[in-house]
Amino acid sequence: MKHIFIVNPKAGKVDHTDIVREHLQKYDGKLDYHIYYTKGPKDATNYVKECLKQTNDYLRFYACGGDGTLNEVVNGAVGFDNCEVACYAIGSGNDFAKALGNMDDYKDLDKIINASAREIDVMKYGGNYSLNICNFGLDAWAAFKMSKYKTWPLVSGKMAYNLGVIYSVLFKMKHCMKVEVDGEVLYDGNALLCSIANGICYGGGYYCAPKAKLDDGELDICLVKEVSIFTLARLIGLYKAGKHLDSPKFQKYIYYKKGKNITVSSNKPIMFCNDGEVQTVEKLELSVVKNALKFVII
């Protein structure tokens, strides 16, 4: 098996190009490996696809960066049988790694290299794939603003997302949407946000879908109805900690359901975010792809 380390030099606050290269030197002569440094958006996806098209050999790709880098590697790998994907969590957010177990394990390159892969699900929308969470409404706006704030000096990924949340709370509290799950209408009206989850958290540690599992063949849908700023201030701590599903305070505001096929639509463009990539849509169909990817789990 050949090990290919895809390093995003712009992930996180520190350039890890030298760190990864120096760490791997101890594997010289022991591990068949190659390091590739990404050059811009979508470069990782294109590189992974080209590697897999040109060989029948079995390849392991290491996404060395944050959730965005991992998303690009996954979008290149899905559909090929001769590969697996690993996550070296050195980005600013690394939310997907939190669904895998001990976060520190995915910052330990030796442990990752020596771990085995197993099959997990992915989420599909259009011709794209997501490992973690797709969201609509307030938190999508927060992700949009986060991408601006995280370029500020001394602002961490978590701090940038919190700043994005503050902006969204002040200016983006109401979003008209219709959500259908497996052909049935779950909600139709004004909502604060809606998250479609394969993983469990996003935004630097907001646990919107604490019951989600990576291999159950279903997606978790969490929708919060429109609320006032004052109500949100009372509830956001529960939502962030993943305690909203069991809290009596939250029950009249929340819809939570599992399903395989979800459609979100609106009578006007609504903000949508997938692993930090933000766009506006009027209708989007999402579905789970069972056992679509072999992923390294420590």
mmCIF file with all atom_site columns, C-alpha atoms in Angstrom, residues 15-208:
data_model
loop_
_atom_site.group_PDB
_atom_site.id
_atom_site.type_symbol
_atom_site.label_atom_id
_atom_site.label_alt_id
_atom_site.label_comp_id
_atom_site.label_asym_id
_atom_site.label_entity_id
_atom_site.label_seq_id
_atom_site.pdbx_PDB_ins_code
_atom_site.Cartn_x
_atom_site.Cartn_y
_atom_site.Cartn_z
_atom_site.occupancy
_atom_site.B_iso_or_equiv
_atom_site.pdbx_formal_charge
_atom_site.auth_seq_id
_atom_site.auth_comp_id
_atom_site.auth_asym_id
_atom_site.auth_atom_id
_atom_site.pdbx_PDB_model_num
ATOM 1   C CA . ASP A 1 15  ? 2.352   26.004 8.008   1.00 0.00 ? 15  ASP A CA 1
ATOM 2   C CA . HIS A 1 16  ? 2.842   22.256 8.604   1.00 0.00 ? 16  HIS A CA 1
ATOM 3   C CA . THR A 1 17  ? 4.743   21.481 5.404   1.00 0.00 ? 17  THR A CA 1
ATOM 4   C CA . ASP A 1 18  ? 8.126   21.159 7.096   1.00 0.00 ? 18  ASP A CA 1
ATOM 5   C CA . ILE A 1 19  ? 6.641   19.488 10.177  1.00 0.00 ? 19  ILE A CA 1
ATOM 6   C CA . VAL A 1 20  ? 5.047   16.684 8.153   1.00 0.00 ? 20  VAL A CA 1
ATOM 7   C CA . ARG A 1 21  ? 8.106   16.165 5.970   1.00 0.00 ? 21  ARG A CA 1
ATOM 8   C CA . GLU A 1 22  ? 10.500  16.022 8.930   1.00 0.00 ? 22  GLU A CA 1
ATOM 9   C CA . HIS A 1 23  ? 8.240   13.646 10.860  1.00 0.00 ? 23  HIS A CA 1
ATOM 10  C CA . LEU A 1 24  ? 8.014   11.226 7.947   1.00 0.00 ? 24  LEU A CA 1
ATOM 11  C CA . GLN A 1 25  ? 11.762  11.015 7.495   1.00 0.00 ? 25  GLN A CA 1
ATOM 12  C CA . LYS A 1 26  ? 11.942  8.320  10.162  1.00 0.00 ? 26  LYS A CA 1
ATOM 13  C CA . TYR A 1 27  ? 9.795   6.148  7.857   1.00 0.00 ? 27  TYR A CA 1
ATOM 14  C CA . ASP A 1 28  ? 12.271  6.371  4.979   1.00 0.00 ? 28  ASP A CA 1
ATOM 15  C CA . GLY A 1 29  ? 12.883  2.852  3.712   1.00 0.00 ? 29  GLY A CA 1
ATOM 16  C CA . LYS A 1 30  ? 10.052  1.498  5.886   1.00 0.00 ? 30  LYS A CA 1
ATOM 17  C CA . LEU A 1 31  ? 6.987   3.114  4.318   1.00 0.00 ? 31  LEU A CA 1
ATOM 18  C CA . ASP A 1 32  ? 6.175   3.720  0.665   1.00 0.00 ? 32  ASP A CA 1
ATOM 19  C CA . TYR A 1 33  ? 5.032   7.322  0.894   1.00 0.00 ? 33  TYR A CA 1
ATOM 20  C CA . HIS A 1 34  ? 4.729   10.547 -1.054  1.00 0.00 ? 34  HIS A CA 1
ATOM 21  C CA . ILE A 1 35  ? 3.919   14.110 0.094   1.00 0.00 ? 35  ILE A CA 1
ATOM 22  C CA . TYR A 1 36  ? 1.778   16.419 -2.024  1.00 0.00 ? 36  TYR A CA 1
ATOM 23  C CA . TYR A 1 37  ? 1.244   20.089 -1.195  1.00 0.00 ? 37  TYR A CA 1
ATOM 24  C CA . THR A 1 38  ? -2.038  21.578 -2.369  1.00 0.00 ? 38  THR A CA 1
ATOM 25  C CA . LYS A 1 39  ? -1.909  24.668 -4.542  1.00 0.00 ? 39  LYS A CA 1
ATOM 26  C CA . GLY A 1 40  ? -5.433  26.049 -4.196  1.00 0.00 ? 40  GLY A CA 1
ATOM 27  C CA . PRO A 1 41  ? -9.163  25.241 -3.899  1.00 0.00 ? 41  PRO A CA 1
ATOM 28  C CA . LYS A 1 42  ? -10.227 21.818 -5.267  1.00 0.00 ? 42  LYS A CA 1
ATOM 29  C CA . ASP A 1 43  ? -6.618  20.864 -5.983  1.00 0.00 ? 43  ASP A CA 1
ATOM 30  C CA . ALA A 1 44  ? -6.756  17.988 -3.487  1.00 0.00 ? 44  ALA A CA 1
ATOM 31  C CA . THR A 1 45  ? -9.898  16.567 -5.115  1.00 0.00 ? 45  THR A CA 1
ATOM 32  C CA . ASN A 1 46  ? -8.398  16.670 -8.583  1.00 0.00 ? 46  ASN A CA 1
ATOM 33  C CA . TYR A 1 47  ? -5.095  15.200 -7.421  1.00 0.00 ? 47  TYR A CA 1
ATOM 34  C CA . VAL A 1 48  ? -6.729  12.253 -5.614  1.00 0.00 ? 48  VAL A CA 1
ATOM 35  C CA . LYS A 1 49  ? -8.903  11.437 -8.632  1.00 0.00 ? 49  LYS A CA 1
ATOM 36  C CA . GLU A 1 50  ? -5.948  11.516 -10.996 1.00 0.00 ? 50  GLU A CA 1
ATOM 37  C CA . CYS A 1 51  ? -3.882  9.278  -8.727  1.00 0.00 ? 51  CYS A CA 1
ATOM 38  C CA . LEU A 1 52  ? -6.649  6.696  -8.577  1.00 0.00 ? 52  LEU A CA 1
ATOM 39  C CA . LYS A 1 53  ? -7.375  6.787  -12.308 1.00 0.00 ? 53  LYS A CA 1
ATOM 40  C CA . GLN A 1 54  ? -3.750  6.056  -13.139 1.00 0.00 ? 54  GLN A CA 1
ATOM 41  C CA . THR A 1 55  ? -3.253  2.944  -11.000 1.00 0.00 ? 55  THR A CA 1
ATOM 42  C CA . ASN A 1 56  ? -4.898  -0.212 -9.717  1.00 0.00 ? 56  ASN A CA 1
ATOM 43  C CA . ASP A 1 57  ? -2.608  -0.199 -6.681  1.00 0.00 ? 57  ASP A CA 1
ATOM 44  C CA . TYR A 1 58  ? -4.131  0.328  -3.259  1.00 0.00 ? 58  TYR A CA 1
ATOM 45  C CA . LEU A 1 59  ? -3.598  3.882  -1.946  1.00 0.00 ? 59  LEU A CA 1
ATOM 46  C CA . ARG A 1 60  ? -4.118  5.537  1.422   1.00 0.00 ? 60  ARG A CA 1
ATOM 47  C CA . PHE A 1 61  ? -4.637  9.305  1.327   1.00 0.00 ? 61  PHE A CA 1
ATOM 48  C CA . TYR A 1 62  ? -3.948  11.379 4.432   1.00 0.00 ? 62  TYR A CA 1
ATOM 49  C CA . ALA A 1 63  ? -5.819  14.705 4.568   1.00 0.00 ? 63  ALA A CA 1
ATOM 50  C CA . CYS A 1 64  ? -3.334  16.899 6.460   1.00 0.00 ? 64  CYS A CA 1
ATOM 51  C CA . GLY A 1 65  ? -5.321  20.008 7.318   1.00 0.00 ? 65  GLY A CA 1
ATOM 52  C CA . GLY A 1 66  ? -8.801  20.888 8.528   1.00 0.00 ? 66  GLY A CA 1
ATOM 53  C CA . ASP A 1 67  ? -12.337 19.913 7.563   1.00 0.00 ? 67  ASP A CA 1
ATOM 54  C CA . GLY A 1 68  ? -12.037 21.659 4.193   1.00 0.00 ? 68  GLY A CA 1
ATOM 55  C CA . THR A 1 69  ? -8.954  19.658 3.207   1.00 0.00 ? 69  THR A CA 1
ATOM 56  C CA . LEU A 1 70  ? -10.621 16.434 4.351   1.00 0.00 ? 70  LEU A CA 1
ATOM 57  C CA . ASN A 1 71  ? -13.732 17.276 2.347   1.00 0.00 ? 71  ASN A CA 1
ATOM 58  C CA . GLU A 1 72  ? -11.673 17.748 -0.811  1.00 0.00 ? 72  GLU A CA 1
ATOM 59  C CA . VAL A 1 73  ? -9.815  14.455 -0.350  1.00 0.00 ? 73  VAL A CA 1
ATOM 60  C CA . VAL A 1 74  ? -13.079 12.597 0.258   1.00 0.00 ? 74  VAL A CA 1
ATOM 61  C CA . ASN A 1 75  ? -14.658 14.085 -2.869  1.00 0.00 ? 75  ASN A CA 1
ATOM 62  C CA . GLY A 1 76  ? -11.746 12.715 -4.859  1.00 0.00 ? 76  GLY A CA 1
ATOM 63  C CA . ALA A 1 77  ? -11.806 9.265  -3.248  1.00 0.00 ? 77  ALA A CA 1
ATOM 64  C CA . VAL A 1 78  ? -15.524 8.341  -3.219  1.00 0.00 ? 78  VAL A CA 1
ATOM 65  C CA . GLY A 1 79  ? -16.357 5.923  -6.011  1.00 0.00 ? 79  GLY A CA 1
ATOM 66  C CA . PHE A 1 80  ? -12.975 4.181  -6.073  1.00 0.00 ? 80  PHE A CA 1
ATOM 67  C CA . ASP A 1 81  ? -12.471 0.780  -4.446  1.00 0.00 ? 81  ASP A CA 1
ATOM 68  C CA . ASN A 1 82  ? -8.673  0.854  -4.306  1.00 0.00 ? 82  ASN A CA 1
ATOM 69  C CA . CYS A 1 83  ? -8.247  3.513  -1.631  1.00 0.00 ? 83  CYS A CA 1
ATOM 70  C CA . GLU A 1 84  ? -8.868  4.614  1.916   1.00 0.00 ? 84  GLU A CA 1
ATOM 71  C CA . VAL A 1 85  ? -8.772  8.017  3.622   1.00 0.00 ? 85  VAL A CA 1
ATOM 72  C CA . ALA A 1 86  ? -7.170  9.158  6.863   1.00 0.00 ? 86  ALA A CA 1
ATOM 73  C CA . CYS A 1 87  ? -7.429  12.439 8.765   1.00 0.00 ? 87  CYS A CA 1
ATOM 74  C CA . TYR A 1 88  ? -4.398  14.215 10.246  1.00 0.00 ? 88  TYR A CA 1
ATOM 75  C CA . ALA A 1 89  ? -6.258  16.979 12.098  1.00 0.00 ? 89  ALA A CA 1
ATOM 76  C CA . ILE A 1 90  ? -3.981  20.020 11.919  1.00 0.00 ? 90  ILE A CA 1
ATOM 77  C CA . GLY A 1 91  ? -6.497  22.619 10.698  1.00 0.00 ? 91  GLY A CA 1
ATOM 78  C CA . SER A 1 92  ? -8.358  25.335 12.558  1.00 0.00 ? 92  SER A CA 1
ATOM 79  C CA . GLY A 1 93  ? -11.618 23.439 13.126  1.00 0.00 ? 93  GLY A CA 1
ATOM 80  C CA . ASN A 1 94  ? -11.284 19.664 12.683  1.00 0.00 ? 94  ASN A CA 1
ATOM 81  C CA . ASP A 1 95  ? -14.893 19.039 13.675  1.00 0.00 ? 95  ASP A CA 1
ATOM 82  C CA . PHE A 1 96  ? -15.245 15.724 11.871  1.00 0.00 ? 96  PHE A CA 1
ATOM 83  C CA . ALA A 1 97  ? -12.423 14.226 13.931  1.00 0.00 ? 97  ALA A CA 1
ATOM 84  C CA . LYS A 1 98  ? -14.586 14.732 17.028  1.00 0.00 ? 98  LYS A CA 1
ATOM 85  C CA . ALA A 1 99  ? -16.988 12.094 15.690  1.00 0.00 ? 99  ALA A CA 1
ATOM 86  C CA . LEU A 1 100 ? -14.165 9.560  15.467  1.00 0.00 ? 100 LEU A CA 1
ATOM 87  C CA . GLY A 1 101 ? -13.260 9.396  19.158  1.00 0.00 ? 101 GLY A CA 1
ATOM 88  C CA . ASN A 1 102 ? -10.335 10.944 21.000  1.00 0.00 ? 102 ASN A CA 1
ATOM 89  C CA . MET A 1 103 ? -9.430  14.144 19.153  1.00 0.00 ? 103 MET A CA 1
ATOM 90  C CA . ASP A 1 104 ? -5.778  13.942 20.226  1.00 0.00 ? 104 ASP A CA 1
ATOM 91  C CA . ASP A 1 105 ? -5.388  10.609 18.413  1.00 0.00 ? 105 ASP A CA 1
ATOM 92  C CA . TYR A 1 106 ? -5.980  12.350 15.105  1.00 0.00 ? 106 TYR A CA 1
ATOM 93  C CA . LYS A 1 107 ? -3.134  14.764 15.811  1.00 0.00 ? 107 LYS A CA 1
ATOM 94  C CA . ASP A 1 108 ? -0.736  11.854 16.321  1.00 0.00 ? 108 ASP A CA 1
ATOM 95  C CA . LEU A 1 109 ? 0.672   10.922 12.912  1.00 0.00 ? 109 LEU A CA 1
ATOM 96  C CA . ASP A 1 110 ? 2.270   7.681  14.129  1.00 0.00 ? 110 ASP A CA 1
ATOM 97  C CA . LYS A 1 111 ? -1.047  6.396  15.494  1.00 0.00 ? 111 LYS A CA 1
ATOM 98  C CA . ILE A 1 112 ? -2.826  7.296  12.251  1.00 0.00 ? 112 ILE A CA 1
ATOM 99  C CA . ILE A 1 113 ? -0.249  5.533  10.076  1.00 0.00 ? 113 ILE A CA 1
ATOM 100 C CA . ASN A 1 114 ? -0.575  2.340  12.111  1.00 0.00 ? 114 ASN A CA 1
ATOM 101 C CA . ALA A 1 115 ? -4.385  2.315  12.361  1.00 0.00 ? 115 ALA A CA 1
ATOM 102 C CA . SER A 1 116 ? -6.789  0.331  10.165  1.00 0.00 ? 116 SER A CA 1
ATOM 103 C CA . ALA A 1 117 ? -9.691  1.478  8.025   1.00 0.00 ? 117 ALA A CA 1
ATOM 104 C CA . ARG A 1 118 ? -13.354 0.529  8.111   1.00 0.00 ? 118 ARG A CA 1
ATOM 105 C CA . GLU A 1 119 ? -16.342 1.473  5.983   1.00 0.00 ? 119 GLU A CA 1
ATOM 106 C CA . ILE A 1 120 ? -18.385 4.561  6.853   1.00 0.00 ? 120 ILE A CA 1
ATOM 107 C CA . ASP A 1 121 ? -21.251 6.459  5.235   1.00 0.00 ? 121 ASP A CA 1
ATOM 108 C CA . VAL A 1 122 ? -21.066 9.739  3.360   1.00 0.00 ? 122 VAL A CA 1
ATOM 109 C CA . MET A 1 123 ? -23.682 12.342 2.488   1.00 0.00 ? 123 MET A CA 1
ATOM 110 C CA . LYS A 1 124 ? -24.366 13.175 -1.162  1.00 0.00 ? 124 LYS A CA 1
ATOM 111 C CA . TYR A 1 125 ? -25.909 16.280 -2.671  1.00 0.00 ? 125 TYR A CA 1
ATOM 112 C CA . GLY A 1 126 ? -25.765 16.900 -6.405  1.00 0.00 ? 126 GLY A CA 1
ATOM 113 C CA . GLY A 1 127 ? -22.397 15.617 -7.511  1.00 0.00 ? 127 GLY A CA 1
ATOM 114 C CA . ASN A 1 128 ? -20.738 16.477 -4.185  1.00 0.00 ? 128 ASN A CA 1
ATOM 115 C CA . TYR A 1 129 ? -20.076 14.579 -0.971  1.00 0.00 ? 129 TYR A CA 1
ATOM 116 C CA . SER A 1 130 ? -19.844 15.518 2.683   1.00 0.00 ? 130 SER A CA 1
ATOM 117 C CA . LEU A 1 131 ? -18.476 13.510 5.587   1.00 0.00 ? 131 LEU A CA 1
ATOM 118 C CA . ASN A 1 132 ? -19.709 15.740 8.346   1.00 0.00 ? 132 ASN A CA 1
ATOM 119 C CA . ILE A 1 133 ? -22.612 18.215 8.370   1.00 0.00 ? 133 ILE A CA 1
ATOM 120 C CA . CYS A 1 134 ? -24.558 20.321 5.892   1.00 0.00 ? 134 CYS A CA 1
ATOM 121 C CA . ASN A 1 135 ? -26.464 23.231 7.393   1.00 0.00 ? 135 ASN A CA 1
ATOM 122 C CA . PHE A 1 136 ? -28.942 25.906 6.399   1.00 0.00 ? 136 PHE A CA 1
ATOM 123 C CA . GLY A 1 137 ? -29.853 29.238 7.934   1.00 0.00 ? 137 GLY A CA 1
ATOM 124 C CA . LEU A 1 138 ? -28.211 30.937 10.902  1.00 0.00 ? 138 LEU A CA 1
ATOM 125 C CA . ASP A 1 139 ? -25.243 28.613 11.277  1.00 0.00 ? 139 ASP A CA 1
ATOM 126 C CA . ALA A 1 140 ? -24.541 28.669 7.536   1.00 0.00 ? 140 ALA A CA 1
ATOM 127 C CA . TRP A 1 141 ? -24.320 32.443 7.837   1.00 0.00 ? 141 TRP A CA 1
ATOM 128 C CA . ALA A 1 142 ? -22.027 31.938 10.822  1.00 0.00 ? 142 ALA A CA 1
ATOM 129 C CA . ALA A 1 143 ? -19.747 29.756 8.680   1.00 0.00 ? 143 ALA A CA 1
ATOM 130 C CA . PHE A 1 144 ? -19.760 32.384 5.943   1.00 0.00 ? 144 PHE A CA 1
ATOM 131 C CA . LYS A 1 145 ? -18.678 35.082 8.374   1.00 0.00 ? 145 LYS A CA 1
ATOM 132 C CA . MET A 1 146 ? -16.225 32.687 10.054  1.00 0.00 ? 146 MET A CA 1
ATOM 133 C CA . SER A 1 147 ? -14.286 32.431 6.791   1.00 0.00 ? 147 SER A CA 1
ATOM 134 C CA . LYS A 1 148 ? -13.732 36.183 7.038   1.00 0.00 ? 148 LYS A CA 1
ATOM 135 C CA . TYR A 1 149 ? -12.964 36.362 10.748  1.00 0.00 ? 149 TYR A CA 1
ATOM 136 C CA . LYS A 1 150 ? -10.464 33.474 10.865  1.00 0.00 ? 150 LYS A CA 1
ATOM 137 C CA . THR A 1 151 ? -8.050  35.493 8.716   1.00 0.00 ? 151 THR A CA 1
ATOM 138 C CA . TRP A 1 152 ? -7.777  38.026 11.539  1.00 0.00 ? 152 TRP A CA 1
ATOM 139 C CA . PRO A 1 153 ? -4.620  37.832 13.676  1.00 0.00 ? 153 PRO A CA 1
ATOM 140 C CA . LEU A 1 154 ? -4.940  35.853 16.938  1.00 0.00 ? 154 LEU A CA 1
ATOM 141 C CA . VAL A 1 155 ? -8.417  34.563 16.016  1.00 0.00 ? 155 VAL A CA 1
ATOM 142 C CA . SER A 1 156 ? -8.705  30.753 16.349  1.00 0.00 ? 156 SER A CA 1
ATOM 143 C CA . GLY A 1 157 ? -11.175 28.615 14.421  1.00 0.00 ? 157 GLY A CA 1
ATOM 144 C CA . LYS A 1 158 ? -13.495 28.370 17.421  1.00 0.00 ? 158 LYS A CA 1
ATOM 145 C CA . MET A 1 159 ? -13.294 32.102 18.113  1.00 0.00 ? 159 MET A CA 1
ATOM 146 C CA . ALA A 1 160 ? -13.956 32.894 14.448  1.00 0.00 ? 160 ALA A CA 1
ATOM 147 C CA . TYR A 1 161 ? -17.088 30.732 14.485  1.00 0.00 ? 161 TYR A CA 1
ATOM 148 C CA . ASN A 1 162 ? -18.329 32.348 17.689  1.00 0.00 ? 162 ASN A CA 1
ATOM 149 C CA . LEU A 1 163 ? -17.900 35.769 16.082  1.00 0.00 ? 163 LEU A CA 1
ATOM 150 C CA . GLY A 1 164 ? -19.859 34.473 13.102  1.00 0.00 ? 164 GLY A CA 1
ATOM 151 C CA . VAL A 1 165 ? -22.626 33.302 15.425  1.00 0.00 ? 165 VAL A CA 1
ATOM 152 C CA . ILE A 1 166 ? -22.824 36.751 17.034  1.00 0.00 ? 166 ILE A CA 1
ATOM 153 C CA . TYR A 1 167 ? -23.217 38.370 13.601  1.00 0.00 ? 167 TYR A CA 1
ATOM 154 C CA . SER A 1 168 ? -25.905 35.868 12.588  1.00 0.00 ? 168 SER A CA 1
ATOM 155 C CA . VAL A 1 169 ? -27.827 36.314 15.841  1.00 0.00 ? 169 VAL A CA 1
ATOM 156 C CA . LEU A 1 170 ? -27.924 40.052 15.276  1.00 0.00 ? 170 LEU A CA 1
ATOM 157 C CA . PHE A 1 171 ? -28.865 40.007 11.596  1.00 0.00 ? 171 PHE A CA 1
ATOM 158 C CA . LYS A 1 172 ? -29.913 36.530 10.330  1.00 0.00 ? 172 LYS A CA 1
ATOM 159 C CA . MET A 1 173 ? -32.479 34.989 12.680  1.00 0.00 ? 173 MET A CA 1
ATOM 160 C CA . LYS A 1 174 ? -35.322 34.059 10.276  1.00 0.00 ? 174 LYS A CA 1
ATOM 161 C CA . HIS A 1 175 ? -35.132 31.681 7.307   1.00 0.00 ? 175 HIS A CA 1
ATOM 162 C CA . CYS A 1 176 ? -38.109 30.330 5.380   1.00 0.00 ? 176 CYS A CA 1
ATOM 163 C CA . MET A 1 177 ? -37.663 26.636 4.563   1.00 0.00 ? 177 MET A CA 1
ATOM 164 C CA . LYS A 1 178 ? -39.530 23.429 3.833   1.00 0.00 ? 178 LYS A CA 1
ATOM 165 C CA . VAL A 1 179 ? -37.848 20.224 4.967   1.00 0.00 ? 179 VAL A CA 1
ATOM 166 C CA . GLU A 1 180 ? -38.951 16.815 3.695   1.00 0.00 ? 180 GLU A CA 1
ATOM 167 C CA . VAL A 1 181 ? -37.580 13.534 5.051   1.00 0.00 ? 181 VAL A CA 1
ATOM 168 C CA . ASP A 1 182 ? -38.075 10.332 3.041   1.00 0.00 ? 182 ASP A CA 1
ATOM 169 C CA . GLY A 1 183 ? -41.000 11.912 1.181   1.00 0.00 ? 183 GLY A CA 1
ATOM 170 C CA . GLU A 1 184 ? -42.817 13.329 4.215   1.00 0.00 ? 184 GLU A CA 1
ATOM 171 C CA . VAL A 1 185 ? -42.886 16.981 5.289   1.00 0.00 ? 185 VAL A CA 1
ATOM 172 C CA . LEU A 1 186 ? -41.070 17.457 8.580   1.00 0.00 ? 186 LEU A CA 1
ATOM 173 C CA . TYR A 1 187 ? -41.415 21.251 8.721   1.00 0.00 ? 187 TYR A CA 1
ATOM 174 C CA . ASP A 1 188 ? -42.654 24.117 6.548   1.00 0.00 ? 188 ASP A CA 1
ATOM 175 C CA . GLY A 1 189 ? -42.229 27.659 7.853   1.00 0.00 ? 189 GLY A CA 1
ATOM 176 C CA . ASN A 1 190 ? -39.734 30.054 9.369   1.00 0.00 ? 190 ASN A CA 1
ATOM 177 C CA . ALA A 1 191 ? -36.768 28.403 11.047  1.00 0.00 ? 191 ALA A CA 1
ATOM 178 C CA . LEU A 1 192 ? -33.643 29.509 12.824  1.00 0.00 ? 192 LEU A CA 1
ATOM 179 C CA . LEU A 1 193 ? -31.485 26.745 11.345  1.00 0.00 ? 193 LEU A CA 1
ATOM 180 C CA . CYS A 1 194 ? -31.468 23.216 9.978   1.00 0.00 ? 194 CYS A CA 1
ATOM 181 C CA . SER A 1 195 ? -28.549 20.776 10.109  1.00 0.00 ? 195 SER A CA 1
ATOM 182 C CA . ILE A 1 196 ? -28.262 17.545 8.117   1.00 0.00 ? 196 ILE A CA 1
ATOM 183 C CA . ALA A 1 197 ? -25.659 15.411 9.845   1.00 0.00 ? 197 ALA A CA 1
ATOM 184 C CA . ASN A 1 198 ? -23.482 12.385 9.266   1.00 0.00 ? 198 ASN A CA 1
ATOM 185 C CA . GLY A 1 199 ? -21.026 13.534 11.959  1.00 0.00 ? 199 GLY A CA 1
ATOM 186 C CA . ILE A 1 200 ? -21.935 15.019 15.322  1.00 0.00 ? 200 ILE A CA 1
ATOM 187 C CA . CYS A 1 201 ? -20.618 18.589 15.502  1.00 0.00 ? 201 CYS A CA 1
ATOM 188 C CA . TYR A 1 202 ? -19.503 21.611 13.527  1.00 0.00 ? 202 TYR A CA 1
ATOM 189 C CA . GLY A 1 203 ? -18.417 25.219 13.992  1.00 0.00 ? 203 GLY A CA 1
ATOM 190 C CA . GLY A 1 204 ? -15.551 24.455 16.357  1.00 0.00 ? 204 GLY A CA 1
ATOM 191 C CA . GLY A 1 205 ? -17.642 22.352 18.758  1.00 0.00 ? 205 GLY A CA 1
ATOM 192 C CA . TYR A 1 206 ? -21.426 22.829 18.332  1.00 0.00 ? 206 TYR A CA 1
ATOM 193 C CA . TYR A 1 207 ? -22.896 19.339 18.877  1.00 0.00 ? 207 TYR A CA 1
ATOM 194 C CA . CYS A 1 208 ? -26.055 19.643 16.813  1.00 0.00 ? 208 CYS A CA 1
#
